[in-house]
Structures are given as C-alpha cells and as structure tokens.
Amino acid sequence: MYSEGETLKFRNGKFKVMHITDAQESAAVAEDTLKLINAALDAEKPDLVVFTGDQIKGYSLTFLGKNKEEIIKKTIGKLIEPVVSRDIPFAVTFGNHDRQTGISNDRQLEFYEEYSSCIRGADVYGSGTCAIPVLGADGKPAMNIYMIDSGGDKKGGGYEAVTREQIEWYKSAREALREQAGKYVPSIVFQHIPLSEYYNVLRRVGKHDKNAVRAFRTHKNEYYVPDEKVMKVSDYFMLEPPSIPDENTGEFEALREKGDVFAVFAGHDHKNSFVGTYEGIDLGYTPSCGFNVYGEGTKRAVRVFEFREENPADYVTRTLSFRELIGRKVKMPVRDFLFKYAPTTVDAAIPMIIKAAGILLGAAAAIVILSIIF
C-alpha cells in the first residue's frame, strides 16, 4: 500500500486517470468485465485508476456461506488483478451495494490495502473518503483528487447523502492543500452516487418527447433529457434517471464556494454517460463496466481523463467501450440481452410490474368473459 510519504506526480506536465465503476461482480467474475478492463489499460496506460463503488454485488447469492469473507476477498482480487498486475496505482471508494455483503467497507478496504499499489490518500476521513494530491514540478500539489464515499441505501427507500461531517472534512482538506500549495488546488471529485444538482444539466421535457426518461422520488413523474446546451462531450447518452439522494446536504454548494473543484464524476446509474456544466463545475457520469449486472450491452465502458499540470481544469475526457475495444460479441449474449432491458431500480421496476399485472388481469378477465359467452 502506498504510504503518505509516497506521492503521485505529473510527468512531463501530464497525468492520466482511468475511472472504473459499477463492476458489481459476483464471485464468478464475468470474463467480459475483465476483457474490457484489460483492453482499456493496455490502450491507455493510466497513471492512476479510481474505482468508485459497487465493485461487488453485495446481494449476490455467491457470497453466502461460512467463508463469506474469503470469497469476497478473492472476488476483489480477481477484479483488480488487471490493475495490480500492471503495477498501476489505484484508489477505492464504495457504493450502495458493496456493504450489502454484510462485510463492512472498513474491512473490505483492508483487502484492497494488501496490495502495494493501493493509494490510501494524504488526508483520510473514514473508509473511501480521502484526498489524493498530484504534485507538480515544484514538488507542491498541482491538482487534487477527492474520493468520497457517498453512502448506501437509505432505510425506507432511496439513497443516503454525503454527510455534513464529510463536507466539513472536505473544507478542512481544501484549506490544508491551500497551505501546502500557496493557493487553492484545482480538484476533481469521484464518488458513487450523483449529486442532486445533476438534474441541473438536464432539460425537462414532455412524456412523449424523443428520448424522454422518466424520473422518480424527488422528481417523480417528471421527464428529462440531457441539456445539449451544457454538454461538454459529443458522445453522451442518458437511458435512466439520475438516482440522487432524497436529501440535499449541501455538498455542491461547498464544492463550488472557493472555486477549487472543477468537476464531479459519479457512477451508480449504469446506463448514463455524459458531462454537463453547472455553475462552473462539470457534472459527469461514467457508465458501468460490469457484465454481471444490468447495463447498456457492449456500450459498457470506462472513462479516461487527461490532465495538464499548467491547467488541470482544462482536461480532456473520453470513454472506452467494450464495443470499441473488443467488438459486439459477448460471452453470454442471452443474459446480456436480459440485463440490457432489465429495470434499473426498484422505483423503475414498480410501474413495470403494475403494467404487467394489469395485462395479466385483463387477459384473465377476457378468458372468463369468453368462457361465459361460449
């Protein structure tokens, strides 16, 4: 594991990060998931890989049994092997499914930290929340990467929000970096669950408008598409609504108040891939990379960022999909077809179930009426 004394640095004024999210793997790690990660690493050779949660499918039956902890540890090892075998530094935070195994994030982090290339961070707040400075030519932080554990499922439905204590930690870490660098350090945030403000880079449309996506909970029965006026990349898509927390604890306001944070990137919503700008901060998605859970077929991908020391906020980002790197042929096409059209959340599943029940009831009623008539 990287110690606090070991640091990441810009090399020749450049630094490349690969964002991998929502592998959501079971003990039988999908071959196509590993194919995608291996091909992407070979193509890009990043300086750092960030995993932003749902590395494992906590509710998978493959994690049941007395030796659960050992099974989870082996699954994590299989998933990160492409990164570890290339000796690429990596950092980890968690999503809503990781801790559903019954093994805490604290304990799971220990599994990752057994690998020498795991980055712990120079300023740490609990498991999965830390600051990772990237030093410039002068030996001072030229850019910073925040990993934030955005929480899990909330009792009663929906998702937890980043806590106010975490927000205060961020403010403290921000000021500590300013002391080291002599100025506020340009920073990017990686976390699992998107912020409430993600809806501010969308455009509300009618139910029957082209590509309209139905939202739930705080935006119940509203329909949205990405706002093309604020999109920063051309290859964007949104096939499910942002699944944000019901409560807004003020994370976005804290991130924007000093102008240090230029971007936030999340996962969680597997079938979304866009980058839009709101009040000076880019709000982006990386689609899922995992083939053992729902996703957009061979459009499953990882995201790459290229930063320049002279102006990290002026970054370049792009996705690398399975389709681009490997092709359209997957190992288990029937299962992948079902995953592509599966409901994305419980909220999304409910209207589908109601509709299906209505069709079945209608068919049953028709049969009864016909039997009486004839």
Coordinates of C-alpha atoms in Angstrom, one line a residue:
M1 CA 0.0 0.0 0.0
Y2 CA 1.2 3.5 -0.8
S3 CA 2.1 5.4 2.4
E4 CA 1.5 9.1 3.0
G5 CA 5.1 9.8 2.1
E6 CA 4.8 8.3 -1.4
T7 CA 3.1 10.6 -3.9
L8 CA 1.7 10.8 -7.4
K9 CA 3.3 13.3 -9.8
F10 CA 2.8 14.9 -13.1
R11 CA 5.3 13.5 -15.6
N12 CA 6.3 15.8 -18.4
G13 CA 3.4 18.0 -17.4
K14 CA 0.7 15.3 -17.9
F15 CA -1.3 12.9 -15.7
K16 CA -3.8 10.3 -16.8
V17 CA -6.6 8.8 -14.7
M18 CA -8.9 5.9 -15.6
H19 CA -12.3 5.8 -13.9
I20 CA -13.8 2.3 -13.4
T21 CA -17.2 2.0 -11.8
D22 CA -20.1 -0.4 -11.2
A23 CA -18.4 -3.7 -12.0
Q24 CA -20.9 -5.1 -9.4
E25 CA -19.4 -8.5 -9.7
S26 CA -20.3 -11.8 -8.1
A27 CA -17.8 -14.5 -7.1
A28 CA -18.0 -15.7 -10.7
V29 CA -16.4 -12.6 -12.2
A30 CA -17.6 -12.1 -15.7
E31 CA -15.0 -12.8 -18.4
D32 CA -16.2 -9.8 -20.4
T33 CA -15.7 -7.4 -17.5
L34 CA -12.1 -8.4 -17.2
K35 CA -11.7 -8.2 -21.0
L36 CA -12.9 -4.6 -21.0
I37 CA -10.6 -3.5 -18.1
N38 CA -7.5 -5.3 -19.6
A39 CA -8.1 -3.8 -23.0
A40 CA -8.6 -0.3 -21.7
L41 CA -5.5 -0.5 -19.5
D42 CA -3.4 -1.7 -22.4
A43 CA -4.7 1.1 -24.7
E44 CA -4.3 4.0 -22.2
K45 CA -1.7 3.1 -19.6
P46 CA -3.0 5.4 -16.9
D47 CA -1.0 6.9 -14.1
L48 CA -3.9 6.2 -11.6
V49 CA -7.1 4.1 -11.6
V50 CA -10.0 5.1 -9.4
F51 CA -12.7 2.6 -8.5
T52 CA -15.9 4.4 -7.4
G53 CA -18.1 1.8 -5.8
D54 CA -20.2 -1.3 -6.4
Q55 CA -17.1 -3.2 -7.1
I56 CA -19.0 -6.2 -5.9
K57 CA -22.7 -7.2 -6.0
G58 CA -23.3 -7.4 -2.3
Y59 CA -26.7 -9.2 -2.6
S60 CA -25.3 -12.0 -4.8
L61 CA -26.1 -15.5 -3.5
T62 CA -22.5 -16.4 -4.4
F63 CA -21.3 -14.5 -1.3
L64 CA -23.4 -16.7 1.1
G65 CA -21.7 -19.2 3.3
K66 CA -19.4 -19.5 6.3
N67 CA -16.4 -18.4 4.3
K68 CA -18.1 -15.3 3.0
E69 CA -15.1 -13.0 3.9
E70 CA -12.7 -15.2 2.0
I71 CA -15.0 -15.4 -1.1
I72 CA -15.3 -11.6 -1.1
K73 CA -11.6 -11.1 -0.8
K74 CA -10.9 -13.4 -3.7
T75 CA -13.6 -11.7 -5.8
I76 CA -12.0 -8.3 -5.2
G77 CA -8.6 -9.8 -6.1
K78 CA -9.9 -11.1 -9.4
L79 CA -11.5 -7.8 -10.3
I80 CA -8.4 -5.6 -9.5
E81 CA -5.9 -8.1 -10.9
P82 CA -5.6 -6.3 -14.3
V83 CA -4.6 -3.1 -12.4
V84 CA -2.4 -4.8 -9.8
S85 CA -0.5 -7.0 -12.4
R86 CA 0.5 -3.8 -14.3
D87 CA 1.6 -2.2 -11.0
I88 CA -0.6 0.8 -11.6
P89 CA -1.5 2.9 -8.5
F90 CA -5.2 2.7 -7.7
A91 CA -7.7 4.2 -5.2
V92 CA -11.0 2.9 -4.0
T93 CA -14.3 4.2 -2.6
F94 CA -17.6 2.4 -2.2
G95 CA -21.2 2.3 -3.4
N96 CA -24.5 1.2 -2.1
H97 CA -24.0 -2.5 -2.9
D98 CA -20.5 -3.2 -1.6
R99 CA -21.6 -3.3 2.1
Q100 CA -24.7 -5.4 1.3
T101 CA -22.4 -8.4 1.7
G102 CA -22.6 -7.9 5.5
I103 CA -18.8 -7.2 5.4
S104 CA -18.1 -3.5 6.3
N105 CA -16.4 -1.1 4.0
D106 CA -13.7 -0.8 6.6
R107 CA -12.9 -4.5 6.3
Q108 CA -13.2 -4.5 2.6
L109 CA -10.8 -1.6 2.3
E110 CA -8.3 -3.8 4.2
F111 CA -8.5 -6.3 1.3
Y112 CA -7.5 -3.7 -1.2
E113 CA -4.8 -2.3 1.0
E114 CA -3.0 -5.6 1.0
Y115 CA -1.8 -4.6 -2.5
S116 CA 1.2 -2.4 -2.6
S117 CA -0.2 -0.2 -5.4
C118 CA -3.3 0.8 -3.4
I119 CA -3.4 4.6 -2.6
R120 CA -4.6 5.4 0.9
G121 CA -4.6 9.2 0.4
A122 CA -2.7 12.0 2.2
D123 CA -5.8 13.2 4.1
V124 CA -8.3 10.5 5.1
Y125 CA -11.8 10.6 6.5
G126 CA -13.0 7.0 7.1
S127 CA -13.1 4.3 4.5
G128 CA -13.4 5.5 1.0
T129 CA -13.1 9.2 1.6
C130 CA -9.7 10.8 1.1
A131 CA -7.7 13.5 -0.7
I132 CA -5.0 12.4 -3.2
P133 CA -2.7 15.2 -4.3
V134 CA -0.8 15.1 -7.5
L135 CA 2.5 17.0 -7.3
G136 CA 3.8 19.4 -9.9
A137 CA 7.4 20.1 -11.0
D138 CA 7.9 22.3 -7.9
G139 CA 7.0 19.5 -5.5
K140 CA 3.8 21.1 -4.4
P141 CA 0.2 19.9 -5.1
A142 CA -0.7 20.9 -8.6
M143 CA -4.0 19.0 -8.7
N144 CA -6.0 17.0 -6.1
I145 CA -8.3 14.0 -6.4
Y146 CA -11.1 13.6 -3.8
M147 CA -12.5 10.2 -3.3
I148 CA -15.8 10.4 -1.4
D149 CA -17.8 7.6 0.0
S150 CA -21.3 8.8 -0.9
G151 CA -23.1 6.2 1.3
G152 CA -25.6 3.4 0.6
D153 CA -29.2 2.5 0.6
K154 CA -31.4 4.5 2.9
K155 CA -33.9 2.9 5.3
G156 CA -37.3 3.3 3.8
G157 CA -36.0 3.6 0.2
G158 CA -33.8 5.8 -1.8
Y159 CA -30.1 6.6 -1.1
E160 CA -28.1 8.2 1.7
A161 CA -26.5 11.6 1.0
V162 CA -22.9 12.7 1.7
T163 CA -22.9 13.7 5.4
R164 CA -22.4 17.2 6.7
E165 CA -19.4 15.8 8.6
Q166 CA -17.8 14.7 5.3
I167 CA -18.5 18.1 3.9
E168 CA -16.7 19.7 6.8
W169 CA -13.8 17.3 6.3
Y170 CA -13.6 18.4 2.6
K171 CA -13.4 22.0 3.7
S172 CA -10.6 21.2 6.1
A173 CA -8.7 19.2 3.5
R174 CA -9.2 22.0 0.9
E175 CA -7.6 24.5 3.3
A176 CA -4.7 22.2 4.2
L177 CA -3.9 21.8 0.5
R178 CA -4.0 25.6 0.1
E179 CA -1.5 25.9 2.8
Q180 CA 0.8 23.5 1.0
A181 CA 0.4 25.0 -2.4
G182 CA 0.0 28.6 -1.6
K183 CA -3.3 28.7 -3.4
Y184 CA -6.5 26.7 -3.8
V185 CA -5.6 23.5 -5.6
P186 CA -7.6 22.6 -8.7
S187 CA -9.6 19.4 -7.8
I188 CA -11.8 16.7 -9.2
V189 CA -14.2 14.7 -7.1
F190 CA -15.0 11.0 -7.7
Q191 CA -17.9 9.4 -5.8
H192 CA -20.6 6.7 -6.4
I193 CA -24.0 8.4 -6.1
P194 CA -24.6 11.6 -8.1
L195 CA -25.4 14.9 -6.6
S196 CA -28.9 16.4 -6.6
E197 CA -27.5 19.1 -9.0
Y198 CA -27.1 16.6 -11.8
Y199 CA -30.7 17.5 -12.7
N200 CA -29.5 21.0 -13.4
V201 CA -27.6 19.8 -16.5
L202 CA -30.8 18.1 -17.8
R203 CA -33.7 19.6 -19.6
R204 CA -37.3 18.8 -18.6
V205 CA -39.4 17.6 -21.4
G206 CA -42.8 16.0 -22.0
K207 CA -43.6 12.4 -21.5
H208 CA -43.8 11.7 -25.2
D209 CA -40.8 13.7 -26.3
K210 CA -38.0 11.9 -28.1
N211 CA -35.6 10.1 -25.7
A212 CA -37.6 11.3 -22.6
V213 CA -36.5 9.5 -19.4
R214 CA -38.9 9.2 -16.5
A215 CA -37.6 10.2 -13.1
F216 CA -38.7 9.1 -9.7
R217 CA -38.8 10.1 -6.0
T218 CA -37.9 13.8 -5.7
H219 CA -38.6 14.3 -9.4
K220 CA -41.5 11.8 -9.5
N221 CA -43.3 11.6 -12.9
E222 CA -41.1 14.2 -14.5
Y223 CA -39.3 13.5 -17.8
Y224 CA -35.8 14.6 -18.8
V225 CA -33.1 14.5 -21.5
P226 CA -29.5 15.9 -21.3
D227 CA -29.4 19.6 -22.0
E228 CA -27.4 19.8 -25.1
K229 CA -26.5 23.4 -24.4
V230 CA -24.3 22.5 -21.4
M231 CA -23.0 19.1 -22.6
K232 CA -19.1 19.1 -22.9
V233 CA -18.8 15.9 -24.9
S234 CA -20.4 14.8 -28.1
D235 CA -20.8 11.1 -27.3
Y236 CA -23.3 11.4 -24.5
F237 CA -26.4 9.3 -23.6
M238 CA -28.8 9.0 -20.7
L239 CA -31.0 6.0 -20.5
E240 CA -32.1 6.1 -16.9
P241 CA -32.8 9.0 -14.5
P242 CA -30.1 10.2 -12.0
S243 CA -30.8 8.3 -8.8
I244 CA -30.0 11.1 -6.4
P245 CA -30.5 11.1 -2.6
D246 CA -33.8 12.5 -1.4
E247 CA -31.9 14.9 0.9
N248 CA -29.6 17.6 -0.4
T249 CA -27.0 18.2 2.4
G250 CA -25.2 21.0 0.6
E251 CA -22.3 19.1 -0.9
F252 CA -22.4 21.0 -4.2
E253 CA -22.5 24.4 -2.6
A254 CA -19.4 23.5 -0.5
L255 CA -17.6 22.3 -3.6
R256 CA -18.2 25.5 -5.5
E257 CA -17.6 28.1 -2.8
K258 CA -13.9 28.5 -3.3
G259 CA -13.7 27.6 -7.0
D260 CA -11.2 24.7 -6.4
V261 CA -13.4 21.9 -7.6
F262 CA -13.8 21.9 -11.4
A263 CA -15.6 18.5 -11.8
V264 CA -17.5 15.7 -10.1
F265 CA -17.9 12.3 -11.7
A266 CA -20.1 9.5 -10.5
G267 CA -21.3 6.0 -11.4
H268 CA -24.4 4.3 -9.8
D269 CA -26.6 4.8 -12.9
H270 CA -25.2 2.2 -15.2
K271 CA -26.7 3.4 -18.4
N272 CA -25.7 7.0 -18.3
S273 CA -22.7 8.7 -19.9
F274 CA -22.5 12.5 -20.1
V275 CA -20.6 15.6 -18.9
G276 CA -22.6 18.8 -18.4
T277 CA -21.5 22.1 -16.7
Y278 CA -23.5 23.8 -13.9
E279 CA -22.2 26.9 -12.2
G280 CA -18.7 26.3 -13.2
I281 CA -18.5 22.6 -12.2
D282 CA -18.7 19.7 -14.6
L283 CA -21.1 17.0 -13.5
G284 CA -20.3 13.7 -15.3
Y285 CA -21.1 10.1 -15.5
T286 CA -19.0 7.0 -16.3
P287 CA -21.1 4.1 -17.4
S288 CA -20.8 0.7 -15.8
C289 CA -18.1 -1.8 -16.8
G290 CA -19.7 -4.9 -15.3
F291 CA -21.3 -7.7 -17.3
N292 CA -22.8 -9.5 -14.2
V293 CA -25.4 -6.8 -13.8
Y294 CA -27.7 -4.6 -15.8
G295 CA -26.0 -2.3 -18.4
E296 CA -26.1 -1.0 -21.9
G297 CA -24.8 -4.0 -23.7
T298 CA -21.4 -3.5 -25.4
K299 CA -21.6 0.2 -24.5
R300 CA -20.3 -0.7 -21.1
A301 CA -17.2 1.3 -20.6
V302 CA -14.5 3.0 -18.5
R303 CA -13.6 6.7 -18.7
V304 CA -10.2 8.3 -19.2
F305 CA -9.1 11.8 -18.1
E306 CA -6.0 13.6 -19.3
F307 CA -4.8 16.5 -17.2
R308 CA -2.1 19.1 -17.8
E309 CA -0.1 20.5 -15.0
E310 CA -0.4 24.1 -16.3
N311 CA -4.2 23.9 -16.1
P312 CA -5.8 20.7 -14.7
A313 CA -9.3 22.1 -15.1
D314 CA -8.8 22.2 -18.9
Y315 CA -8.9 18.4 -19.1
V316 CA -9.9 16.0 -21.9
T317 CA -12.1 13.0 -21.2
R318 CA -13.5 10.2 -23.2
T319 CA -15.0 6.7 -22.7
L320 CA -13.6 3.5 -23.9
S321 CA -16.4 1.0 -24.5
F322 CA -16.3 -2.8 -24.9
R323 CA -17.7 -2.3 -28.4
E324 CA -14.8 0.0 -29.4
L325 CA -12.0 -2.1 -27.8
I326 CA -13.2 -5.6 -28.4
G327 CA -16.4 -5.7 -30.5
R328 CA -20.0 -6.7 -30.3
K329 CA -19.6 -10.4 -29.4
V330 CA -20.1 -11.1 -25.7
K331 CA -19.6 -14.3 -23.8
M332 CA -23.2 -14.7 -22.7
P333 CA -25.4 -12.9 -25.2
V334 CA -28.8 -14.1 -23.8
R335 CA -28.0 -13.0 -20.3
D336 CA -26.6 -9.7 -21.6
F337 CA -29.8 -9.1 -23.6
L338 CA -31.9 -9.6 -20.5
F339 CA -29.6 -7.3 -18.5
K340 CA -29.9 -4.6 -21.1
Y341 CA -33.7 -4.4 -20.8
A342 CA -34.0 -5.1 -17.0
P343 CA -35.4 -2.3 -14.8
T344 CA -32.7 -0.1 -13.4
T345 CA -34.1 0.5 -9.9
V346 CA -36.9 -0.7 -7.6
D347 CA -38.7 2.6 -8.4
A348 CA -38.4 1.8 -12.1
A349 CA -39.5 -1.8 -11.6
I350 CA -42.8 -1.0 -9.8
P351 CA -44.6 0.6 -12.8
M352 CA -43.4 -2.3 -15.0
I353 CA -44.8 -4.8 -12.5
I354 CA -48.1 -2.9 -12.3
K355 CA -48.4 -2.8 -16.0
A356 CA -47.6 -6.5 -16.4
A357 CA -50.1 -7.3 -13.6
G358 CA -52.7 -5.2 -15.5
I359 CA -52.1 -7.1 -18.7
L360 CA -52.4 -10.5 -16.9
L361 CA -55.6 -9.4 -15.1
G362 CA -57.0 -8.1 -18.4
A363 CA -56.2 -11.4 -20.1
A364 CA -57.8 -13.4 -17.3
A365 CA -60.9 -11.3 -17.4
A366 CA -61.2 -11.8 -21.2
I367 CA -60.9 -15.5 -20.8
V368 CA -63.6 -15.6 -18.2
I369 CA -66.0 -13.4 -20.3
L370 CA -65.3 -15.6 -23.4
S371 CA -66.0 -18.8 -21.4
I372 CA -69.4 -17.4 -20.2
I373 CA -70.3 -16.3 -23.8
F374 CA -69.3 -19.5 -25.4

